[in-house]
PDB file of C-alpha atoms in Angstrom:
ATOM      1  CA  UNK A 749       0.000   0.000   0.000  1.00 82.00           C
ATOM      2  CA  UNK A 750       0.978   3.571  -0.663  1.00 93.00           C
ATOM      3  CA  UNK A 751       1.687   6.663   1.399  1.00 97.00           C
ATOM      4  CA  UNK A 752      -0.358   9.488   0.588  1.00 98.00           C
ATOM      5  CA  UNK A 753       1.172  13.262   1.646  1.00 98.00           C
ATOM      6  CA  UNK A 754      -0.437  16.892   0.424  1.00 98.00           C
ATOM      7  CA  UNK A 755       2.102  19.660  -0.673  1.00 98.00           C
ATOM      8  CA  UNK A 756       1.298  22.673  -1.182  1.00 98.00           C
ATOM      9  CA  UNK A 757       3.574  24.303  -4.285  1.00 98.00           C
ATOM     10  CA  UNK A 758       3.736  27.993  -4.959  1.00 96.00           C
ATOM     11  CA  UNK A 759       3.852  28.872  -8.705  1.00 96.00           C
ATOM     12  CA  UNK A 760       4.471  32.165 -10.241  1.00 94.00           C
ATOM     13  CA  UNK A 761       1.191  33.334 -11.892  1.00 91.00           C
ATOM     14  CA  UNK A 762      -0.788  30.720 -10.369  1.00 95.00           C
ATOM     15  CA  UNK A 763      -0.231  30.876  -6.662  1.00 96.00           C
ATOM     16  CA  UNK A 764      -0.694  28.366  -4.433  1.00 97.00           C
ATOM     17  CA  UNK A 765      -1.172  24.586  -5.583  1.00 98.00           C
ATOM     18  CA  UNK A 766      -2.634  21.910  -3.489  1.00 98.00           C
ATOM     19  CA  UNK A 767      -0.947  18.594  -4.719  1.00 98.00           C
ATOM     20  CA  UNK A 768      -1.743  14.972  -3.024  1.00 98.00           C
ATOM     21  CA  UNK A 769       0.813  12.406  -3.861  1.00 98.00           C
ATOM     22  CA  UNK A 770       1.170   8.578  -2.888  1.00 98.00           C
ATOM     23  CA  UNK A 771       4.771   7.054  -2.494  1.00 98.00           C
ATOM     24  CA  UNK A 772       5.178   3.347  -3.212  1.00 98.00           C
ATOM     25  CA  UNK A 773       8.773   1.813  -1.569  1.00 97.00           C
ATOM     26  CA  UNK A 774      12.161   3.253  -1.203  1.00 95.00           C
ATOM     27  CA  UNK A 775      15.273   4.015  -3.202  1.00 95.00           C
ATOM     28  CA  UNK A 776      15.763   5.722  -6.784  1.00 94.00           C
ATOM     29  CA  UNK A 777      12.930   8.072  -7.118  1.00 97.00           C
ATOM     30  CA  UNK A 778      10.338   7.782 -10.404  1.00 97.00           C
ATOM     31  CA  UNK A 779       7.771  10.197 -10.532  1.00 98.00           C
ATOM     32  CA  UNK A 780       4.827   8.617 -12.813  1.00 98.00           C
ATOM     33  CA  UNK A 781       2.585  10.515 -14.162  1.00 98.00           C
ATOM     34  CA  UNK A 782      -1.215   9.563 -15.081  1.00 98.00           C
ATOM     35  CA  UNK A 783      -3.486   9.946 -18.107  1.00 97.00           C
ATOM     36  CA  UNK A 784      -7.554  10.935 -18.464  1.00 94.00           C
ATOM     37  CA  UNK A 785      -8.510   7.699 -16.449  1.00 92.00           C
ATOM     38  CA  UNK A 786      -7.042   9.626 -13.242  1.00 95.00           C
ATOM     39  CA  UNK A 787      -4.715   8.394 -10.319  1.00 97.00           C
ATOM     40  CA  UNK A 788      -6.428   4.815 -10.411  1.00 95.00           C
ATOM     41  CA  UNK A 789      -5.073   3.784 -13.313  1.00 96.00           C
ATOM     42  CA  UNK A 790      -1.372   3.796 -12.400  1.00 98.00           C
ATOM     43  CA  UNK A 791      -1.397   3.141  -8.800  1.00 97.00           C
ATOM     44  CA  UNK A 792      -1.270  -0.699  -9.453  1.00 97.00           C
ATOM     45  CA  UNK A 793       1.552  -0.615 -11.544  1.00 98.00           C
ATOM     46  CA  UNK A 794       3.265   2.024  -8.954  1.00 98.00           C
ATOM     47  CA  UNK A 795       2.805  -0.773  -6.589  1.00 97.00           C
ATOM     48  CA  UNK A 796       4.086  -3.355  -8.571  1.00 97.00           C
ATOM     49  CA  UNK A 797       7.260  -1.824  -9.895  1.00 97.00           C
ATOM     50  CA  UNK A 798       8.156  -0.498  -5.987  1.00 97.00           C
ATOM     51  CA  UNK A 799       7.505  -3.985  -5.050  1.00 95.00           C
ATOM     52  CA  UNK A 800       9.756  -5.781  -7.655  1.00 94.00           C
ATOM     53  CA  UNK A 801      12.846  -3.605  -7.862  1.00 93.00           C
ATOM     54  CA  UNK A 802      14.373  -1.103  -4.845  1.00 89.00           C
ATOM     55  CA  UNK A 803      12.445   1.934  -6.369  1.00 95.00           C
ATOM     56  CA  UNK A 804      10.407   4.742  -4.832  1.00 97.00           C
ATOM     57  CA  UNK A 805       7.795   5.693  -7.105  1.00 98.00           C
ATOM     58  CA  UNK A 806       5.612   8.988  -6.659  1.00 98.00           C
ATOM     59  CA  UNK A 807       1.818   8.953  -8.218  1.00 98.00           C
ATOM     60  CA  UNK A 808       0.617  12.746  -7.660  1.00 98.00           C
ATOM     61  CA  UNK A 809      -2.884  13.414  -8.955  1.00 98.00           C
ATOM     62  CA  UNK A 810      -3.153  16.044 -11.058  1.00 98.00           C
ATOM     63  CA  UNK A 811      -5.342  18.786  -9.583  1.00 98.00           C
ATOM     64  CA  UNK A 812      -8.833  18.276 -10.795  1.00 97.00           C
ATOM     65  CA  UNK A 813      -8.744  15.156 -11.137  1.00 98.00           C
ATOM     66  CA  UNK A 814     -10.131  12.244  -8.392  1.00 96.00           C
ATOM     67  CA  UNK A 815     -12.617  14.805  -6.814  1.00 95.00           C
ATOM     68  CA  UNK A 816      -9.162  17.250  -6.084  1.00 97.00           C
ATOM     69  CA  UNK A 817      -9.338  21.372  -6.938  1.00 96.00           C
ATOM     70  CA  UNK A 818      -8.213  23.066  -9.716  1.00 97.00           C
ATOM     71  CA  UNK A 819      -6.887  26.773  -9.636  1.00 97.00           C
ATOM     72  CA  UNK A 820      -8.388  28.504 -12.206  1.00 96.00           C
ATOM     73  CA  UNK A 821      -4.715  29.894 -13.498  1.00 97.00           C
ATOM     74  CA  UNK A 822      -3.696  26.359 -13.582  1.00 98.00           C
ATOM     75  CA  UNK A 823      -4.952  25.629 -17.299  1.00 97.00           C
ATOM     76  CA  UNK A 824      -2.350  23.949 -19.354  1.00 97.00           C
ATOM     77  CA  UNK A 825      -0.077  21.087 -19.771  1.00 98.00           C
ATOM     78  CA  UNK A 826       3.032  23.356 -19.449  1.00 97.00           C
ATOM     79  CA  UNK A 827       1.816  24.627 -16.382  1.00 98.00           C
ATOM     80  CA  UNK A 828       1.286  21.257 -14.422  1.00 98.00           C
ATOM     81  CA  UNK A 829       4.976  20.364 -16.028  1.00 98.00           C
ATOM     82  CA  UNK A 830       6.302  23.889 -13.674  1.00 98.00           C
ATOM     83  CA  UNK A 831       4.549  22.726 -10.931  1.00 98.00           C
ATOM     84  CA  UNK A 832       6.245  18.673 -10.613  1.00 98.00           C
ATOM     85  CA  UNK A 833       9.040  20.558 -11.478  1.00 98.00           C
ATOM     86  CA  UNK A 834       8.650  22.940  -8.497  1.00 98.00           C
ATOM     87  CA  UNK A 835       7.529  19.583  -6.541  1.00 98.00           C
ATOM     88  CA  UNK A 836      10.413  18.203  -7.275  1.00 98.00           C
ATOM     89  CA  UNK A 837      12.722  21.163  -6.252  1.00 98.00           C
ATOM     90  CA  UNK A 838      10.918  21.097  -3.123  1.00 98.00           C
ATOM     91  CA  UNK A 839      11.148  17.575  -2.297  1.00 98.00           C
ATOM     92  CA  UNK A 840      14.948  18.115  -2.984  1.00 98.00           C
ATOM     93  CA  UNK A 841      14.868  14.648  -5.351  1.00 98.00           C
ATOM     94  CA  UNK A 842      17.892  14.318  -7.704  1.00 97.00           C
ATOM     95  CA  UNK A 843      18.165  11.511 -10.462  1.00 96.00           C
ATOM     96  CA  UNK A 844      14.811  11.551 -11.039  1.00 97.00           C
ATOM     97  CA  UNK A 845      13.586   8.983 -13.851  1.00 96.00           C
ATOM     98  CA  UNK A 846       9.706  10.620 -15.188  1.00 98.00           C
ATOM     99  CA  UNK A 847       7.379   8.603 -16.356  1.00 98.00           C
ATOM    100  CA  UNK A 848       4.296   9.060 -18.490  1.00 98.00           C
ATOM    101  CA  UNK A 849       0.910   7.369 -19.857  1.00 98.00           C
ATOM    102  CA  UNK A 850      -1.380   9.404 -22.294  1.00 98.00           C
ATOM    103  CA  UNK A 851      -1.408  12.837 -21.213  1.00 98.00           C
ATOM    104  CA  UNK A 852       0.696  12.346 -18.447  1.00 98.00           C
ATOM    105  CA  UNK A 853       3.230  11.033 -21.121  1.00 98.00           C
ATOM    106  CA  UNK A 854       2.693  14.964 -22.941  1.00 98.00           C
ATOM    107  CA  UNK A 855       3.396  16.184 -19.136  1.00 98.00           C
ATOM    108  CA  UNK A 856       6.164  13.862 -18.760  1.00 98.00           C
ATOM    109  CA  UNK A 857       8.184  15.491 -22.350  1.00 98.00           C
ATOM    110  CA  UNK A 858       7.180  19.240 -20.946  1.00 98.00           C
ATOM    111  CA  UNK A 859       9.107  18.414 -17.877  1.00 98.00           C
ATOM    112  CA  UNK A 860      12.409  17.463 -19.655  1.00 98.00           C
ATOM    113  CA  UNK A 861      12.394  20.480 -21.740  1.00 98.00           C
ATOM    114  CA  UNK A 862      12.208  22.728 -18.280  1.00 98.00           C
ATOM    115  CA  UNK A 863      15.973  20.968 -18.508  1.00 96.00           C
ATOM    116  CA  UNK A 864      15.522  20.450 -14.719  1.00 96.00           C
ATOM    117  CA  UNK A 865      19.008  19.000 -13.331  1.00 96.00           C
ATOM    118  CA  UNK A 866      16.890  16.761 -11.174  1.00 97.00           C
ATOM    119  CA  UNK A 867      15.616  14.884 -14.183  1.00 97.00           C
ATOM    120  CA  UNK A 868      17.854  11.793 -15.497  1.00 96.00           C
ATOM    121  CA  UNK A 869      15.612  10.032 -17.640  1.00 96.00           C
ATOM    122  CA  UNK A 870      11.988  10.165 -19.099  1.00 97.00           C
ATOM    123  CA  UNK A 871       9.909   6.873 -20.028  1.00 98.00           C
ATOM    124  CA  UNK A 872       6.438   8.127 -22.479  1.00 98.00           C
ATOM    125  CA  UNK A 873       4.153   5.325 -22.711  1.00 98.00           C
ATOM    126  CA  UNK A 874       1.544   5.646 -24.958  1.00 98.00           C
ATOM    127  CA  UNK A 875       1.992   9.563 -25.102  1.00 98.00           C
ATOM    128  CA  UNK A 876       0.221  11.701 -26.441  1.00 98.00           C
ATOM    129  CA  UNK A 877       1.096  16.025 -27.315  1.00 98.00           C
ATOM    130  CA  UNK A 878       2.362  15.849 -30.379  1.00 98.00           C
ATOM    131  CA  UNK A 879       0.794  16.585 -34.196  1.00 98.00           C
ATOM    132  CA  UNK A 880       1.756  14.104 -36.652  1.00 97.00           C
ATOM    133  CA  UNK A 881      -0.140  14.472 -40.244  1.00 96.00           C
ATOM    134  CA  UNK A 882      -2.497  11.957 -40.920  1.00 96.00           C
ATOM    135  CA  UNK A 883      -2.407  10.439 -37.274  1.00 97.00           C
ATOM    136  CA  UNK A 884      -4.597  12.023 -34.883  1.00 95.00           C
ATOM    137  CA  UNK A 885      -5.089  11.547 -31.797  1.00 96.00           C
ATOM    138  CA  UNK A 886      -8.598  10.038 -31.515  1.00 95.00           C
ATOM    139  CA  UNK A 887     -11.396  12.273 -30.295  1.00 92.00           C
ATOM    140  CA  UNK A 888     -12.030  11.284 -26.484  1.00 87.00           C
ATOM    141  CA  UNK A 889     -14.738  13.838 -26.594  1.00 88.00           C
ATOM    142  CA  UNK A 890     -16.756  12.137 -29.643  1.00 92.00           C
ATOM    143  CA  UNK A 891     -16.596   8.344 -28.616  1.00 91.00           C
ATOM    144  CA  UNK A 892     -18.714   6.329 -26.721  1.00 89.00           C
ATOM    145  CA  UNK A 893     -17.358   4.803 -23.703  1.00 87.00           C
ATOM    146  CA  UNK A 894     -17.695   1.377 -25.859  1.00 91.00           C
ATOM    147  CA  UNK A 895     -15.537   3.157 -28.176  1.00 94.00           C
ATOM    148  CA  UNK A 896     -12.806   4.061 -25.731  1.00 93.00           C
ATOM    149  CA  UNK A 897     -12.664   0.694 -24.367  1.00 94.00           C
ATOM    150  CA  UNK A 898     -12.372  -0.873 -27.724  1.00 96.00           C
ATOM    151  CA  UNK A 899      -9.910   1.614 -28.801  1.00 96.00           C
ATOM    152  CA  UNK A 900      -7.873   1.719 -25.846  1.00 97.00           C
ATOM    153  CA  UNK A 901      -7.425  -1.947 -24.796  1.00 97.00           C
ATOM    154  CA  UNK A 902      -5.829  -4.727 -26.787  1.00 97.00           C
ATOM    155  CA  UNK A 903      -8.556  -6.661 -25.081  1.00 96.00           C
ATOM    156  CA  UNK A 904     -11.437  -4.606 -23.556  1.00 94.00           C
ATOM    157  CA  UNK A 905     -13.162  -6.998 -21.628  1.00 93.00           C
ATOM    158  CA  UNK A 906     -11.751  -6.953 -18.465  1.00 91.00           C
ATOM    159  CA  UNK A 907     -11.126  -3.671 -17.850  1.00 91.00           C
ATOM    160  CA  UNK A 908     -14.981  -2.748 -19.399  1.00 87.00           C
ATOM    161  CA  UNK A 909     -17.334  -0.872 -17.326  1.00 85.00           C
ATOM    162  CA  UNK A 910     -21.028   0.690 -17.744  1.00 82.00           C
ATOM    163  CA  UNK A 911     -20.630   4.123 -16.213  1.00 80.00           C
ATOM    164  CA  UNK A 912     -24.618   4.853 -15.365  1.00 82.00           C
ATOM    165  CA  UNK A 913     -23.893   2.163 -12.880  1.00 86.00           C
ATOM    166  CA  UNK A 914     -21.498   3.628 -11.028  1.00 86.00           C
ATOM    167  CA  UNK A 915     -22.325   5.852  -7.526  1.00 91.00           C
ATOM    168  CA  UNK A 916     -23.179   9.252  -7.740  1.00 91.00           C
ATOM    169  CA  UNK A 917     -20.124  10.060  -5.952  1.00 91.00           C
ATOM    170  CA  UNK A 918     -17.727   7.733  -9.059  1.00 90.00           C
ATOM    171  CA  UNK A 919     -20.022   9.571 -11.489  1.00 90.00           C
ATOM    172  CA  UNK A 920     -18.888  13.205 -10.455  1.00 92.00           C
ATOM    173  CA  UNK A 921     -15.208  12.109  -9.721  1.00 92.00           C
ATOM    174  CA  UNK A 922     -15.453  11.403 -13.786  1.00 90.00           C
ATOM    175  CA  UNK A 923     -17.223  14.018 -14.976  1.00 91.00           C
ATOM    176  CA  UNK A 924     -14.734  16.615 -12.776  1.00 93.00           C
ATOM    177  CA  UNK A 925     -12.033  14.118 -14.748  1.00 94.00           C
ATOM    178  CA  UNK A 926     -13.259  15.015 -18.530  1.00 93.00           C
ATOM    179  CA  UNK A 927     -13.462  18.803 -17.678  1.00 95.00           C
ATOM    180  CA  UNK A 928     -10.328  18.727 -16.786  1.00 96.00           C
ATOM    181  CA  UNK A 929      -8.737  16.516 -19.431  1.00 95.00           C
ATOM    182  CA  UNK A 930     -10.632  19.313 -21.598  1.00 95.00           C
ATOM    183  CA  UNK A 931      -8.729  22.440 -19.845  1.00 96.00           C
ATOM    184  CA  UNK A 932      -5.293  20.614 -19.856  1.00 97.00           C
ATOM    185  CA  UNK A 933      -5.216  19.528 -23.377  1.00 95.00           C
ATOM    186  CA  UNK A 934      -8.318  21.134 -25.309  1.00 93.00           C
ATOM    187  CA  UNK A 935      -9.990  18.500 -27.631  1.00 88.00           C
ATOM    188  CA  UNK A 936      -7.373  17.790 -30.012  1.00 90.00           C
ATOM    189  CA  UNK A 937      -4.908  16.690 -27.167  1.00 94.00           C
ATOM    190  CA  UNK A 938      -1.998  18.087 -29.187  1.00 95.00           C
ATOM    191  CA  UNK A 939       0.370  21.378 -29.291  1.00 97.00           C
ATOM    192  CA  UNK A 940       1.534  21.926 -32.638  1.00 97.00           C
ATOM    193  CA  UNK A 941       4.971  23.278 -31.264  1.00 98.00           C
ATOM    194  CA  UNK A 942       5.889  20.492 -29.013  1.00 98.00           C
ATOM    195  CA  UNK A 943       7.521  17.827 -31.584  1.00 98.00           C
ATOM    196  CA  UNK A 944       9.781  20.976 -32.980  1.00 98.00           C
ATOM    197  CA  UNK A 945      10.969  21.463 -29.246  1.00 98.00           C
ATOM    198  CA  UNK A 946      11.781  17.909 -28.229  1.00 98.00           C
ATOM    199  CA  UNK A 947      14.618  18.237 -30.935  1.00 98.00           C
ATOM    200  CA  UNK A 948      16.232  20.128 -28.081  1.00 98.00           C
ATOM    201  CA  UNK A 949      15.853  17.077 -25.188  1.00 97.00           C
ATOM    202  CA  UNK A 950      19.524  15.936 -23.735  1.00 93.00           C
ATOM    203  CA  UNK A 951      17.840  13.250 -21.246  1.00 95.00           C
ATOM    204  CA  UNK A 952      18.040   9.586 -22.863  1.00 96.00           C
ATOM    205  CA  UNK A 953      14.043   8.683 -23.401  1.00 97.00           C
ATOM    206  CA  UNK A 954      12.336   5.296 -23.928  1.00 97.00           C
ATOM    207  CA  UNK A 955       9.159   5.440 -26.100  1.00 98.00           C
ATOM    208  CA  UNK A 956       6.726   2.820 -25.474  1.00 98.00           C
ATOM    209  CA  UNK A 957       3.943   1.701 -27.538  1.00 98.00           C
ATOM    210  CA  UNK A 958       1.338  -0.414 -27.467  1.00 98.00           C
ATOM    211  CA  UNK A 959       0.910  -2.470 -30.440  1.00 98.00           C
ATOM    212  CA  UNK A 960      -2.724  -2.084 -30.922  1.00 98.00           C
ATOM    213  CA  UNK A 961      -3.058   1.685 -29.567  1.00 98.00           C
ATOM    214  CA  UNK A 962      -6.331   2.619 -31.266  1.00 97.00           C
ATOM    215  CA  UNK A 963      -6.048   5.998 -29.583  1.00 97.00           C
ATOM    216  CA  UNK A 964      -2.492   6.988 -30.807  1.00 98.00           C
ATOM    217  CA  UNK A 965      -1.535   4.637 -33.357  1.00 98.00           C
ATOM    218  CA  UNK A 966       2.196   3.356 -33.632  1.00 98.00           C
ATOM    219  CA  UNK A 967       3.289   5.669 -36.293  1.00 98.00           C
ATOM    220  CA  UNK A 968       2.149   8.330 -34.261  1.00 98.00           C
ATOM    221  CA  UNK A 969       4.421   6.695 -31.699  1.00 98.00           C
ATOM    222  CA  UNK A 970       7.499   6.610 -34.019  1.00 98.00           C
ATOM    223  CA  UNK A 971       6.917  10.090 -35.114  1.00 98.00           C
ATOM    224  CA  UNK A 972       7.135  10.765 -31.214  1.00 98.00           C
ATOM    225  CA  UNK A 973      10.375   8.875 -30.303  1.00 98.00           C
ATOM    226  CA  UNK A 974      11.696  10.029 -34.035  1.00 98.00           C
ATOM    227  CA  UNK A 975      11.600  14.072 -32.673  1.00 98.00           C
ATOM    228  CA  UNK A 976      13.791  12.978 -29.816  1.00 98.00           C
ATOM    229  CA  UNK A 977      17.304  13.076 -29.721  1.00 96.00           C
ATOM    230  CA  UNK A 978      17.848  10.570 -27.856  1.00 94.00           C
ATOM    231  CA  UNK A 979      14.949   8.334 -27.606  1.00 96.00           C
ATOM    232  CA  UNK A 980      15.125   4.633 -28.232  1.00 96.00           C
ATOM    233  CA  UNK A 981      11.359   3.276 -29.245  1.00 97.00           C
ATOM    234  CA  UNK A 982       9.841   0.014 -28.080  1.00 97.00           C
ATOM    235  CA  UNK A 983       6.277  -1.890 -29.119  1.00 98.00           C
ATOM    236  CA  UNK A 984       5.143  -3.690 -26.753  1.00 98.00           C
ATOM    237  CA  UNK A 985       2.761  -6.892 -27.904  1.00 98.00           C
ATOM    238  CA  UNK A 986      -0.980  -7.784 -27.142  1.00 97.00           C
ATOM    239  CA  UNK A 987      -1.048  -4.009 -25.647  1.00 98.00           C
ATOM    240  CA  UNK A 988      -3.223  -1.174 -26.452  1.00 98.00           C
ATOM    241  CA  UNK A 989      -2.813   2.836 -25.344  1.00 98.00           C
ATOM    242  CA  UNK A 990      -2.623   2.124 -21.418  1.00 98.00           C
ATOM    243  CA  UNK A 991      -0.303  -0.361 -20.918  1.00 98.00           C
ATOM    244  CA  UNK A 992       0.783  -0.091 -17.216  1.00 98.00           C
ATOM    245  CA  UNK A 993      -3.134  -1.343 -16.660  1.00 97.00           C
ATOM    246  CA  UNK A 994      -2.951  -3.971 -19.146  1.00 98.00           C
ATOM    247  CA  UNK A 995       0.560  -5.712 -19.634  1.00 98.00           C
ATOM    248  CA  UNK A 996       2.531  -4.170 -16.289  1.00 98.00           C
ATOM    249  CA  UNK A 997       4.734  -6.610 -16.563  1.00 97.00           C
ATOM    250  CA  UNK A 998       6.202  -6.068 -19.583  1.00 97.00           C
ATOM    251  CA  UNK A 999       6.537  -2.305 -19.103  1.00 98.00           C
ATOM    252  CA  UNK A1000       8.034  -3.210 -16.085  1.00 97.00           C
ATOM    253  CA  UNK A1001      10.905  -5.273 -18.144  1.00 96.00           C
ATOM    254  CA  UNK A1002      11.043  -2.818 -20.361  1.00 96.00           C
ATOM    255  CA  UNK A1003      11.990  -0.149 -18.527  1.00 95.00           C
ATOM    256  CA  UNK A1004      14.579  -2.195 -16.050  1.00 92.00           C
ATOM    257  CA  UNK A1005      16.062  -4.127 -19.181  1.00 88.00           C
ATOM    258  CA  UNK A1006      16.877  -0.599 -20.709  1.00 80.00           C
ATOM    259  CA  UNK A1007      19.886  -0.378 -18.308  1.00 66.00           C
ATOM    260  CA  UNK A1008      21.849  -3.061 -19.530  1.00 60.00           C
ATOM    261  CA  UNK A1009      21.704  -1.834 -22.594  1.00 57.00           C
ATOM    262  CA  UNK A1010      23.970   1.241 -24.392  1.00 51.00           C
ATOM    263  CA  UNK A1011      20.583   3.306 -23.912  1.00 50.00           C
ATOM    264  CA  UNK A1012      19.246   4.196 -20.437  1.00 61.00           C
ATOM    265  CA  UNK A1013      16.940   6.116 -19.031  1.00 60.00           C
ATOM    266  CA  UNK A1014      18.097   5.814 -15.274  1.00 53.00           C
ATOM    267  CA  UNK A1015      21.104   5.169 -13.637  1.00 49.00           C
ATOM    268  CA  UNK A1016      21.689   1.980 -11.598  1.00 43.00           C
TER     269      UNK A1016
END
């Protein structure tokens, strides 16, 4: 089980910023960073990769999501990037590995171009940000909840839910998670400027894709890892767009067999 702490980070222009975060074990730090499905659906594979190597891994929850509050200045991707960047200058972390599903991924590359000494490494699974002609980004705000399960799982069925019977209280939580998907990264989930400034990324960076992503397909992943300098690109099998939920494991393998090869994203 996790440890969950509040911070409270002060942002220039914004203010104040409540932030909860859970920690998962001990040792090298790895901030991970979630998507539109909110907190839930990376605190498993937190847990998992604490328990199976000597890693402390940090799940904040972006603010507006899981019921939290938003400050109305706080209204963009590049702004939550400033404030784990000012979370992590105030939890004094150093060799700090950032990982990133979905939007969290577009986060996750935002944070490496602050060029934050504190930041070693950056993992984008799934990741979205970027424009890439002739692979969009599907439209969350369009599809069916049938549709996103079918387009973001490899196989849906497990992970499938009807939403009208959820609680009230579930109900709200993901409403109050769509609006703020929609203020973070407006409907087409994509700033046309970002894959230009990744050219100027000096952090090593593994891409990871799952192979049957109907929400970013794997050009659209190439395209990513392509506009990074140094960015080594991995599909990963029987996977769709949120693989920490689906195939931990071999994310998991992924990331750790990364370091004993030429290309790593964290130092061991």
């Amino acid at each position: 089980m996790g440890t969950t702490a509040q911070y409270t980070v002060s942002l220039d222009g914004i203010g104040p910023v409540d932030v909860s975060v859970t920690g998962y074990g001990h040792g090298q730090p790895f901030l991970l960073l979630h998507g539109g499905a909110g907190p839930q659906s990376v605190t498993g594979f937190a847990e998992k990769f604490a328990a199976a190597h000597d890693v402390r891994v940090l799940v904040p929850t972006h603010p507006g999501f899981a019921g939290t509050v938003r400050p109305e200045a706080l209204a963009s991707v590049s702004g939550l990037a400033m404030l784990y960047g000012a979370l992590l200058d105030q939890l004094a972390l150093t060799d700090v590995t950032v990982i990133g599903n979905s939007i969290g991924g577009w986060i996750t590359a935002e944070i490496a171009l602050l060029k934050s000494p504190r930041v070693s490494g950056i993992v984008l699974i799934d990741a979205v940000g970027i424009e890439v002609p002739g692979h969009p980004v599907a439209d969350f705000f369009t599809l069916t909840m049938d549709e996103v399960f079918r387009l973001t799982f490899h196989d849906p069925e497990p992970f499938r839910i009807d939403p009208t019977t959820l609680p009230p209280a579930a109900q709200a939580i993901a409403a109050g998670n769509r609006t703020a998907i929609a203020v973070y990264a407006g409907s087409a989930m994509a700033d046309p400027t970002l894959a230009g400034r990744l050219g100027s990324l000096e952090v090593p960076a593994l891409v990871l894709w799952g192979e049957s992503d109907g929400i970013v397909d794997v050009d659209y992943g190439r395209a990513y890892a392509a506009a990074i300098p140094m960015a080594q690109f991995q599909l990963l099998p029987e996977t769709g767009h949120s693989p920490q939920l689906e195939t931990p494991d071999q994310v998991i393998h992924a990331i750790w067999d990364s370091a004993d090869t030429d290309f790593s994203v964290f130092a061991r």
